[in-house]
PDB file of C-alpha atoms in Angstrom:
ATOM      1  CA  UNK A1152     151.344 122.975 105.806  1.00  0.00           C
ATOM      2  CA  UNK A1153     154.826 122.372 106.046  1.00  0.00           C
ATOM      3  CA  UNK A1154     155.200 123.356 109.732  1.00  0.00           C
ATOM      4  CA  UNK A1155     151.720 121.335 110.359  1.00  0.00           C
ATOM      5  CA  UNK A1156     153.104 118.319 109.220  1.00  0.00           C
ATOM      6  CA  UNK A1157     156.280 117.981 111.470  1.00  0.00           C
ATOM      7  CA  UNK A1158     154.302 118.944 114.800  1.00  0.00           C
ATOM      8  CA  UNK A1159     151.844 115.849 113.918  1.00  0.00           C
ATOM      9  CA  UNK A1160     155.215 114.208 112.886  1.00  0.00           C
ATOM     10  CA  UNK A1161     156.753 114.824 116.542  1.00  0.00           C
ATOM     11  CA  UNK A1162     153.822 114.141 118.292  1.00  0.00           C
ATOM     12  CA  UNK A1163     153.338 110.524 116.866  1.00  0.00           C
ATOM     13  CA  UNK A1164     157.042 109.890 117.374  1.00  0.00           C
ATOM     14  CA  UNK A1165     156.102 110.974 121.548  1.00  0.00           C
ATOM     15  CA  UNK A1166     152.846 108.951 121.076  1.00  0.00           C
ATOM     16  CA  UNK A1167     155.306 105.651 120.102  1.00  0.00           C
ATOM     17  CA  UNK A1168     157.828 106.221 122.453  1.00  0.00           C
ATOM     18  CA  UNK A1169     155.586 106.718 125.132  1.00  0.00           C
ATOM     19  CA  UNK A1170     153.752 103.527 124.316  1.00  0.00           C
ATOM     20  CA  UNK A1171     156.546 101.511 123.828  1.00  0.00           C
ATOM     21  CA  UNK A1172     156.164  98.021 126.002  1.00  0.00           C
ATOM     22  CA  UNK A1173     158.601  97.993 129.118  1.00  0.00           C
ATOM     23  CA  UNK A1174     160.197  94.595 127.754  1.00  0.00           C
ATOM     24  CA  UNK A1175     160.862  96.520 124.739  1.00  0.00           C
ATOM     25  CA  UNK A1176     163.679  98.388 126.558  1.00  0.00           C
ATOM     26  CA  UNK A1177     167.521  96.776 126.327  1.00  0.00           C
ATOM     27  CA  UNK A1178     168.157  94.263 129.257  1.00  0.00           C
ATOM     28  CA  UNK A1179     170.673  95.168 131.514  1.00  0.00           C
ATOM     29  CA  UNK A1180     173.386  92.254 133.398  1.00  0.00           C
ATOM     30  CA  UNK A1181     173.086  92.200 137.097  1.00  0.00           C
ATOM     31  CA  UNK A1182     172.617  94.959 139.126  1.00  0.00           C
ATOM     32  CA  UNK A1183     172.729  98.696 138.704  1.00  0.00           C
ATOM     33  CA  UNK A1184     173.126  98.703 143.505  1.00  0.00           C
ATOM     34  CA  UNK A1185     176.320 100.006 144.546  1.00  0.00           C
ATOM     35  CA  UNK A1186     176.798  98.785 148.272  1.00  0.00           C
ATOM     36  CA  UNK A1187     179.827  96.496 149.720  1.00  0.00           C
ATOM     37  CA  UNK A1188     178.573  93.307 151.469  1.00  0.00           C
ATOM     38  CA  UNK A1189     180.014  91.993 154.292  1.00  0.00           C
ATOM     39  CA  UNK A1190     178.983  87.850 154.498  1.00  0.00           C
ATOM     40  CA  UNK A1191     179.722  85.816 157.545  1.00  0.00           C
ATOM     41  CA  UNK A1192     179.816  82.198 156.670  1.00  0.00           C
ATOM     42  CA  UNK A1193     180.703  79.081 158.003  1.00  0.00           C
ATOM     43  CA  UNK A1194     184.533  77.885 157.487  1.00  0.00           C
ATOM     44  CA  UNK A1195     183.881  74.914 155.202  1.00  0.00           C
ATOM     45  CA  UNK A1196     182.358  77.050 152.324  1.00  0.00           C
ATOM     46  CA  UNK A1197     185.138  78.617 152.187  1.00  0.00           C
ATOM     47  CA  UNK A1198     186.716  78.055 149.112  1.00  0.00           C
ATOM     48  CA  UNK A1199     183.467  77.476 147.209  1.00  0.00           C
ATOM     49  CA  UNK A1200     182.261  81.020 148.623  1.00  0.00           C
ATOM     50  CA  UNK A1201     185.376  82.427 147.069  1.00  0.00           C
ATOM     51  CA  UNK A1202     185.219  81.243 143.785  1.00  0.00           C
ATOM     52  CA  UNK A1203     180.991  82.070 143.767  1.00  0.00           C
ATOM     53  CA  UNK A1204     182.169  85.862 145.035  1.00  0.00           C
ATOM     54  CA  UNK A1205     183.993  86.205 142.227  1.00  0.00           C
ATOM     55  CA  UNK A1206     181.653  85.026 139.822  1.00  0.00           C
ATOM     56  CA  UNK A1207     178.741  87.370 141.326  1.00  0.00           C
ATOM     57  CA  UNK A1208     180.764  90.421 141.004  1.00  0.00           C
ATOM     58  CA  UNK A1209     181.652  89.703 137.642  1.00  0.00           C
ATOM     59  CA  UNK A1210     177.748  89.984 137.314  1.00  0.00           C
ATOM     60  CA  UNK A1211     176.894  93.235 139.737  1.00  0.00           C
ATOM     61  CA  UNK A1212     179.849  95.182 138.850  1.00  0.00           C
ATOM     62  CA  UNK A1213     178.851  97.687 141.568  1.00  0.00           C
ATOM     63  CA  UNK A1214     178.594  95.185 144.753  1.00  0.00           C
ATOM     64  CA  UNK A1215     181.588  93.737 146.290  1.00  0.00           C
ATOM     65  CA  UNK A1216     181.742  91.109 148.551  1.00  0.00           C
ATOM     66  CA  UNK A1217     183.631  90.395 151.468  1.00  0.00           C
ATOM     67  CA  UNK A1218     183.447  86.850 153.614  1.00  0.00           C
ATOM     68  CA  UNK A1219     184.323  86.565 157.526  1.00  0.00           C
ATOM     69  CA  UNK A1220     184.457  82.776 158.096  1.00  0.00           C
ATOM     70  CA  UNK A1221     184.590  81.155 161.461  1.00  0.00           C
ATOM     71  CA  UNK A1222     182.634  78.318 163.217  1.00  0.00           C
ATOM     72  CA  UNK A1223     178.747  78.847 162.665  1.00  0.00           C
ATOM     73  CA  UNK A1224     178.296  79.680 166.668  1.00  0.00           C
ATOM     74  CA  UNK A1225     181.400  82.235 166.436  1.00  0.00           C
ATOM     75  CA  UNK A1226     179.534  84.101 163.974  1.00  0.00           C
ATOM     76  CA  UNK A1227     176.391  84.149 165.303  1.00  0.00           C
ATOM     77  CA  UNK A1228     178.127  85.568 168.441  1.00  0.00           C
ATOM     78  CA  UNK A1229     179.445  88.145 166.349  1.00  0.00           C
ATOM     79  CA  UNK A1230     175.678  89.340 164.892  1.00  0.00           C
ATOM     80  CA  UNK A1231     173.793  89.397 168.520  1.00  0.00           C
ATOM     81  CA  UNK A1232     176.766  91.764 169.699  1.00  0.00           C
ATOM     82  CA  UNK A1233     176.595  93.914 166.959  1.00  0.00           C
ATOM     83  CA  UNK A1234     178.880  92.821 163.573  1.00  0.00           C
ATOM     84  CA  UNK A1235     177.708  95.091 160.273  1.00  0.00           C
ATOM     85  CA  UNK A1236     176.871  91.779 158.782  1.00  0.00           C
ATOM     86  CA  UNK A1237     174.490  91.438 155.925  1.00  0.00           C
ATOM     87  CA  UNK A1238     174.326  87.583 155.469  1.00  0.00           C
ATOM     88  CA  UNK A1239     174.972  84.378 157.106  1.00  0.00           C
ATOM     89  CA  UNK A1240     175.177  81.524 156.081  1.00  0.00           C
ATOM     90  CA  UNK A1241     175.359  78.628 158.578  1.00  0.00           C
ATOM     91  CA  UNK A1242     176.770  75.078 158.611  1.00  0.00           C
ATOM     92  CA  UNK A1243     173.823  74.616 161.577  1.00  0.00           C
ATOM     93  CA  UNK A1244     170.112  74.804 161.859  1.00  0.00           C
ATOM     94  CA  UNK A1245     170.373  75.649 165.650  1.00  0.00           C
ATOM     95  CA  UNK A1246     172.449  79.018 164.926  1.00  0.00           C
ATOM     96  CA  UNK A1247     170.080  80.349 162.451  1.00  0.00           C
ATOM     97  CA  UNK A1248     167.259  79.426 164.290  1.00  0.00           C
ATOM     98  CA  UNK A1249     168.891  81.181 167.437  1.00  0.00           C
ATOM     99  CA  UNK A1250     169.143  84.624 165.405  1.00  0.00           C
ATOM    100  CA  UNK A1251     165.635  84.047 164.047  1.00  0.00           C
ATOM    101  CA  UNK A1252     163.950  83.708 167.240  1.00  0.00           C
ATOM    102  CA  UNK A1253     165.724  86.778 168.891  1.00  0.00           C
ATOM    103  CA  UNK A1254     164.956  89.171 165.781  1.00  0.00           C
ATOM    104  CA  UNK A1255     167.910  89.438 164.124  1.00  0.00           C
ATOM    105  CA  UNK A1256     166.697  87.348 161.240  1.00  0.00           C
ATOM    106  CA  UNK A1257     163.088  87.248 159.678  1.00  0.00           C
ATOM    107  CA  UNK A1258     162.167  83.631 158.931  1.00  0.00           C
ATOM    108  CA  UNK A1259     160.851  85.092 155.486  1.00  0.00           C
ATOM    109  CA  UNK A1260     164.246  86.472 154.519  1.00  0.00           C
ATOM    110  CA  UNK A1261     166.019  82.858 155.526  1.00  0.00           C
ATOM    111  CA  UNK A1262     166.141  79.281 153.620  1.00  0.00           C
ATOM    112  CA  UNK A1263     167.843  75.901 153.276  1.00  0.00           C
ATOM    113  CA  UNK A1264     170.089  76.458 151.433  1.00  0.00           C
ATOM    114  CA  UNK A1265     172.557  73.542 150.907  1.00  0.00           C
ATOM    115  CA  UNK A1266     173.267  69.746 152.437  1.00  0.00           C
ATOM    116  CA  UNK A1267     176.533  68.037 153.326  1.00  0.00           C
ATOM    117  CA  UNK A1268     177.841  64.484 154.348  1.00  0.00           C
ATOM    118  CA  UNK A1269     180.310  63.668 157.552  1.00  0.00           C
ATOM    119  CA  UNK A1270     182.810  61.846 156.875  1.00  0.00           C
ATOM    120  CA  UNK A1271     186.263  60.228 158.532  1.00  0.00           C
ATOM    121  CA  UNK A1272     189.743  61.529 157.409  1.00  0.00           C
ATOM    122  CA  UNK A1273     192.978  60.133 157.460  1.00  0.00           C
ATOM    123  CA  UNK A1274     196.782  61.052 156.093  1.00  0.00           C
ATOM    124  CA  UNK A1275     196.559  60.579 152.694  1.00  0.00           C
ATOM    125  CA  UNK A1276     199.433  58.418 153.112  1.00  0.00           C
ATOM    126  CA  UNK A1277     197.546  55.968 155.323  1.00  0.00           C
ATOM    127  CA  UNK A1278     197.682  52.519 154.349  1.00  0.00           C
ATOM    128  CA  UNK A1279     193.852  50.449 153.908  1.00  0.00           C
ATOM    129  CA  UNK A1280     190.166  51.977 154.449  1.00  0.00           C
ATOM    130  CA  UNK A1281     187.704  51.605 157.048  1.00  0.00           C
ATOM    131  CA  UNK A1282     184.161  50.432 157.580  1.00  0.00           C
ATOM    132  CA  UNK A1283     182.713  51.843 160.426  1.00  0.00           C
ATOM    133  CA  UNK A1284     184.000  53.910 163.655  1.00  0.00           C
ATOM    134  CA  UNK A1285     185.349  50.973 165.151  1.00  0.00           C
ATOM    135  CA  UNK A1286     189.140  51.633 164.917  1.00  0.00           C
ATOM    136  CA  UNK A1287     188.757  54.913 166.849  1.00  0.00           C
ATOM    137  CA  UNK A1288     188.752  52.621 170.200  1.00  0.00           C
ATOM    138  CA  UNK A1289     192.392  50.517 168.780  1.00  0.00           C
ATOM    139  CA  UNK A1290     195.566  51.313 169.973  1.00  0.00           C
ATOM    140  CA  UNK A1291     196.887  52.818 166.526  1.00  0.00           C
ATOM    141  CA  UNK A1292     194.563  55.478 166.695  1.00  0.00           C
ATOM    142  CA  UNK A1293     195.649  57.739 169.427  1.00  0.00           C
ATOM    143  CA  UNK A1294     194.447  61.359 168.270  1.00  0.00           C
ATOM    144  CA  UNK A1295     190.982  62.294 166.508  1.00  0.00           C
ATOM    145  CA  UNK A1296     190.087  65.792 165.982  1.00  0.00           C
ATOM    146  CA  UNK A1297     186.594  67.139 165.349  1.00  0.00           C
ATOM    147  CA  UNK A1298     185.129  70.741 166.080  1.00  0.00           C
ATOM    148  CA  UNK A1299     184.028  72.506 169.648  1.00  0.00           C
ATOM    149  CA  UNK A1300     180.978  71.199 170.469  1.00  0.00           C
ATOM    150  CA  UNK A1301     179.236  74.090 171.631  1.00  0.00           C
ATOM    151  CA  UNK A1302     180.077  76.342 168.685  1.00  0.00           C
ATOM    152  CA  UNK A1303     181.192  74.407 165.819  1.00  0.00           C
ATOM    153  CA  UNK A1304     177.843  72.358 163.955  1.00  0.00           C
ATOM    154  CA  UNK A1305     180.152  69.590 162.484  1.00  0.00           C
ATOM    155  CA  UNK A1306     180.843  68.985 166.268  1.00  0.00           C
ATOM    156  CA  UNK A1307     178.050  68.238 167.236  1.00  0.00           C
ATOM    157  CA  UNK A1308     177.108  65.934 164.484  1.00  0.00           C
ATOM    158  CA  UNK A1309     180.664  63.961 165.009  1.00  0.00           C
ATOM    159  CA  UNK A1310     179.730  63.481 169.038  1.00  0.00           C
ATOM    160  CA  UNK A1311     175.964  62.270 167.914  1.00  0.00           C
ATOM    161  CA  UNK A1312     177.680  59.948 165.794  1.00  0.00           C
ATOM    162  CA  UNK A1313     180.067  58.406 168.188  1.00  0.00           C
ATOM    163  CA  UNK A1314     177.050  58.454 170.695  1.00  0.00           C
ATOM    164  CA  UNK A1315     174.982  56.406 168.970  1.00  0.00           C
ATOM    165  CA  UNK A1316     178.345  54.354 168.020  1.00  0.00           C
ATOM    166  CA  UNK A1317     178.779  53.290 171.154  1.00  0.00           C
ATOM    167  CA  UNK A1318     182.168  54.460 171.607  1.00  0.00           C
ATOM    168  CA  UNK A1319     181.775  58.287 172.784  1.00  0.00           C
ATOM    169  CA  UNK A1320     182.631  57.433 176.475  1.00  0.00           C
ATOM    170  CA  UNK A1321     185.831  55.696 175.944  1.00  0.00           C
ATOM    171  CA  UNK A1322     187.206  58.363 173.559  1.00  0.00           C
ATOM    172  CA  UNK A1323     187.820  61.065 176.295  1.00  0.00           C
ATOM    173  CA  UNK A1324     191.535  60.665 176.167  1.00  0.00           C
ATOM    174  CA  UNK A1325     191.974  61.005 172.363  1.00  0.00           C
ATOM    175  CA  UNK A1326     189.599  63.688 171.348  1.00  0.00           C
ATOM    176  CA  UNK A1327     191.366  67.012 170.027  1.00  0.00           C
ATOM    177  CA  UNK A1328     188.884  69.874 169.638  1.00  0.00           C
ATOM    178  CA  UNK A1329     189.386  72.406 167.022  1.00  0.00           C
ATOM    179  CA  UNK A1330     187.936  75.815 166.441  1.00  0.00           C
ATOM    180  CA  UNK A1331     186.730  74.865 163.202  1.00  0.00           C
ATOM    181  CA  UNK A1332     186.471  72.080 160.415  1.00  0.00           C
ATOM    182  CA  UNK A1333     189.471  74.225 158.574  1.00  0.00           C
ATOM    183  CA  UNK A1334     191.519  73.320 161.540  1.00  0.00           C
ATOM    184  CA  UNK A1335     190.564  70.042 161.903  1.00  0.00           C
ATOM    185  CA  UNK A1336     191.574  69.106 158.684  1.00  0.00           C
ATOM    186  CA  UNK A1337     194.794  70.895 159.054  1.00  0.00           C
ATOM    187  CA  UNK A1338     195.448  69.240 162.323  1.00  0.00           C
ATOM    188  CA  UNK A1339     194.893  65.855 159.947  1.00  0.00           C
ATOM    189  CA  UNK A1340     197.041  67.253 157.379  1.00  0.00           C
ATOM    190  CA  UNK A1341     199.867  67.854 159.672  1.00  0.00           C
ATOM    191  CA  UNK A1342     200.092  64.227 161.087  1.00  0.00           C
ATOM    192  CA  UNK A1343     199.101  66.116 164.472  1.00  0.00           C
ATOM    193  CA  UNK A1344     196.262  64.172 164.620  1.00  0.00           C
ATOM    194  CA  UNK A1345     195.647  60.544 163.511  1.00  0.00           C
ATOM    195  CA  UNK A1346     191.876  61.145 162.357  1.00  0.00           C
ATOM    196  CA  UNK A1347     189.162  63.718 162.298  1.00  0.00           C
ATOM    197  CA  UNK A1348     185.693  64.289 161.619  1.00  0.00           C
ATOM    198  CA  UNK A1349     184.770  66.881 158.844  1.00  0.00           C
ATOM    199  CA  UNK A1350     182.396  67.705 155.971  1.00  0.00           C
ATOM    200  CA  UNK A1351     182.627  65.589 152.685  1.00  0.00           C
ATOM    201  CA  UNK A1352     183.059  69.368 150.624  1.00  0.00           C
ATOM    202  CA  UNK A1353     186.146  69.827 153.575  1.00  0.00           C
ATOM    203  CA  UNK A1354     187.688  66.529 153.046  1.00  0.00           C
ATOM    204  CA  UNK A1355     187.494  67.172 149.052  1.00  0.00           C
ATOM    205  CA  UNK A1356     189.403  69.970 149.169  1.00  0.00           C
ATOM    206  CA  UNK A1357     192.705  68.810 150.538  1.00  0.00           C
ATOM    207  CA  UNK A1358     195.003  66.442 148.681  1.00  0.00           C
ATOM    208  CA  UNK A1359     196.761  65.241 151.804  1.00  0.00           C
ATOM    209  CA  UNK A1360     194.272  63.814 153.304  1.00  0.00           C
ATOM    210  CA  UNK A1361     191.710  60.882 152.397  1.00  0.00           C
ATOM    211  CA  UNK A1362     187.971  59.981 153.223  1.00  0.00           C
ATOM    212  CA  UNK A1363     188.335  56.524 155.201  1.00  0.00           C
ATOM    213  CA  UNK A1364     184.789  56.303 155.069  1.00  0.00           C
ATOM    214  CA  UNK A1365     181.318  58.345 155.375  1.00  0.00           C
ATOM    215  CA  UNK A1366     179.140  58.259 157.902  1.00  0.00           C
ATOM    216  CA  UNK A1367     175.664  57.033 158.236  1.00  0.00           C
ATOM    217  CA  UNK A1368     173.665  60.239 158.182  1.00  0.00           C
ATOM    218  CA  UNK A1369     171.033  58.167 160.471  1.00  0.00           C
ATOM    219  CA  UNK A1370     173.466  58.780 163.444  1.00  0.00           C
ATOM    220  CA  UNK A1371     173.108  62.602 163.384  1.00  0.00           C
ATOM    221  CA  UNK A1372     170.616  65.014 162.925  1.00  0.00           C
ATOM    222  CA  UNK A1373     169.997  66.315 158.913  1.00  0.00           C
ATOM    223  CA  UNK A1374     172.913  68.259 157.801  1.00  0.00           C
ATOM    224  CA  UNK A1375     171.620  71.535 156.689  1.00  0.00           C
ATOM    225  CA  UNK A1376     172.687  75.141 155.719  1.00  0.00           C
ATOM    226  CA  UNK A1377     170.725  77.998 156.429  1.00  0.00           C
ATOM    227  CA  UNK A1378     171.337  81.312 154.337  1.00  0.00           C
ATOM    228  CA  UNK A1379     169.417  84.609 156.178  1.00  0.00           C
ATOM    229  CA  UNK A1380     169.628  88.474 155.638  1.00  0.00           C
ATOM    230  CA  UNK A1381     170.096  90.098 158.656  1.00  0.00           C
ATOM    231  CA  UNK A1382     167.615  92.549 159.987  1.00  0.00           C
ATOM    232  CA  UNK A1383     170.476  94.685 160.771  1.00  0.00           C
ATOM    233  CA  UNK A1384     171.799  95.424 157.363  1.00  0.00           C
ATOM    234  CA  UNK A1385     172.241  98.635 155.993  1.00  0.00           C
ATOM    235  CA  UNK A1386     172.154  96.994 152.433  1.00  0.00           C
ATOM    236  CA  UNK A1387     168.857  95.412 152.006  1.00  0.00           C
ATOM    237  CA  UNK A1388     168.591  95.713 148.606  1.00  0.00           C
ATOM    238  CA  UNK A1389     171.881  94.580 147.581  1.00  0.00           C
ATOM    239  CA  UNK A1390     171.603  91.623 150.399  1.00  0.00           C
ATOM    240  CA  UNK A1391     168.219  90.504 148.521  1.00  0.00           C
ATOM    241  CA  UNK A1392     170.547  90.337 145.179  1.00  0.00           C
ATOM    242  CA  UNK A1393     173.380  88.150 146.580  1.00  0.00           C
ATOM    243  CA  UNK A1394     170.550  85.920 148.302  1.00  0.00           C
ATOM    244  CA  UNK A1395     168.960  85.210 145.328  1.00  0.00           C
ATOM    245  CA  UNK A1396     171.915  84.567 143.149  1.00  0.00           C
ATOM    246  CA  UNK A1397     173.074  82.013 145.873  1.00  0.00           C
ATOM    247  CA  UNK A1398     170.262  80.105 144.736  1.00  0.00           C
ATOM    248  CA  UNK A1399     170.109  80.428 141.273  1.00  0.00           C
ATOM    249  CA  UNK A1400     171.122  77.101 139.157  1.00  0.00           C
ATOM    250  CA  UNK A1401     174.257  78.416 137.796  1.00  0.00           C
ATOM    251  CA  UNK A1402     175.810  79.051 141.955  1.00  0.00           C
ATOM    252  CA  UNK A1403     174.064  75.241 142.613  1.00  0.00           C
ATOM    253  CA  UNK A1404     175.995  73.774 140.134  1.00  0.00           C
ATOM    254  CA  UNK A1405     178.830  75.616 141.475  1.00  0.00           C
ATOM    255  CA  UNK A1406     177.989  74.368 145.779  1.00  0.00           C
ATOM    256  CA  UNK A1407     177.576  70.396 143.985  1.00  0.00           C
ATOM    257  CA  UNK A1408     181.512  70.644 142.613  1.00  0.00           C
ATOM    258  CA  UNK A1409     182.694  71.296 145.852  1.00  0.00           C
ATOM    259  CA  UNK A1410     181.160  68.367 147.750  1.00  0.00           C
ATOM    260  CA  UNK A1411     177.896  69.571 149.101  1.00  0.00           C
ATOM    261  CA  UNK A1412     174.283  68.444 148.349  1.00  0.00           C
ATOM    262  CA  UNK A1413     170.981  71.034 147.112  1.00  0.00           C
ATOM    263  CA  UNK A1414     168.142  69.863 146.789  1.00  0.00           C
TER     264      UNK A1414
END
C-alpha cells in the first residue's frame, strides 16, 4: 500500500507539472541571443544611439552593440559593397529606399522610425536672432556650411530650402560642404564657418553654438528616418531584438530628449 501510494503520488506531481500553463513559468529580462551587432547609422544620432546602446545591453546582457556612423549615403555605400552590417538606420528616405529596391533590405523588415527639424546655427556668441534665410546673401555672412549633397540627407534638405528661398544661386561663393552634419557643426563651432545648416537634435547637442532660427519644413521634403535589417546579416534574430526595442516607448522617450520627433 505504502509503495502504491507514492507511485500515484509521483505521477500526479508529473500530471501538474506537465500541465502547468506556459505563463506560469518565471519571466525572464531581455534576451537569452548571444550575437554582437554591428549598426551603421547616420552621424546625428550619434550621441542618442550611444546612450540607447547602453541602455539595451543593460537589458540583453548577451548582445553587444557596436555603431559605424557616417553620412546616410556613405553607409549605404558601405552595405551594397559588402559591410557585415546588421542595421541601418538612415537620416534619408532615398538611401533606404535605394537598399530596398536592390535587395539588400526587405520593405517588411524596414520602418519610419523617427522625424527631425532643420534648423540655422550660429556661434553661440553671436549677437541677435534671425527670421528667415535672408542674411545668408549680406556681407557679414561670408561662410555657411551644410552637408555633401549627393551623400549627406541634411544636404539636400538645406539646398531645397535655399532653392525655394530664392537665394541658392547667389550663394556659390560661400557654401562650405562637409562630410557630415557632425562636421558641420564643428566647422560652426570653430568660428571656421559663419553659419550652417543642421538637424534641430545636432544643434541641441553643442553648447557653442545657437539655433538662429528653424526652418519652414514646407521648403523641403518630410524629414524622415528609416530603420531596416539587412538581408545580409548573419544575426537575424538578435537584429529583430534591437529593431524592436528601438521602437519601444521607453527608447522614444529617449530619441524626443535629444531633439528629434516620433510619431
Amino acid at each position: 500500500m505504502v509503495l502504491k501510494k507514492l507511485i500515484l503520488t509521483g505521477l500526479t506531481l508529473l500530471l501538474l507539472i506537465g500541465c502547468t500553463p506556459q505563463h506560469m513559468s518565471t519571466p525572464q529580462k531581455g534576451s537569452s541571443i548571444e550575437a554582437e551587432l554591428l549598426v551603421s547609422a547616420a552621424a546625428s544620432l550619434a550621441n542618442s544611439l550611444d546612450e540607447i546602446g547602453l541602455l539595451f545591453e543593460q537589458q540583453n546582457s548577451g548582445i553587444t552593440v557596436a555603431y559605424n556612423y557616417g553620412s546616410s549615403g556613405a553607409l549605404q555605400h558601405q552595405i551594397e559593397q559588402g559591410a557585415p552590417v546588421d542595421l541601418f538606420l538612415s537620416a534619408g528616405k532615398k538611401q533606404m529606399a535605394n537598399l530596398v529596391e536592390a535587395g539588400f533590405i526587405d520593405q517588411e523588415k524596414s520602418v519610419t522610425l523617427l522625424g527631425n527639424e532643420l534648423v540655422v546655427i550660429v556661434p553661440a556668441s553671436e549677437l541677435g536672432s534671425w527670421d528667415d534665410l535672408s542674411p545668408f546673401i549680406s556681407s557679414s555672412i561670408q561662410m555657411i556650411a551644410i552637408g555633401e549633397l549627393h551623400t549627406v540627407p541634411a544636404g539636400e534638405y538645406a539646398r531645397s530650402a535655399l532653392v525655394a528661398s530664392g537665394i541658392w544661386d547667389k550663394l556659390n561663393n560661400k557654401i562650405v560642404y562637409a562630410k557630415d552634419v557632425s562636421q558641420v557643426l564643428s566647422y560652426v563651432e570653430t568660428g571656421n564657418v559663419d553659419a550652417g545648416i543642421v538637424y534641430k537634435s545636432v544643434a541641441m547637442s553643442s553648447s557653442k553654438v545657437k539655433i538662429a532660427f528653424s526652418i519652414d519644413a514646407k521648403t523641403h521634403d518630410i524629414i524622415e528616418y528609416p530603420l531596416g535589417i539587412v538581408n545580409t546579416s548573419r544575426n537575424q534574430e538578435a537584429a529583430k531584438v534591437y529593431y524592436d526595442f528601438l521602437q519601444s516607448l521607453e527608447v522614444l522617450e529617449i530619441f524626443k530628449k535629444y531633439g528629434f520627433t516620433t510619431k
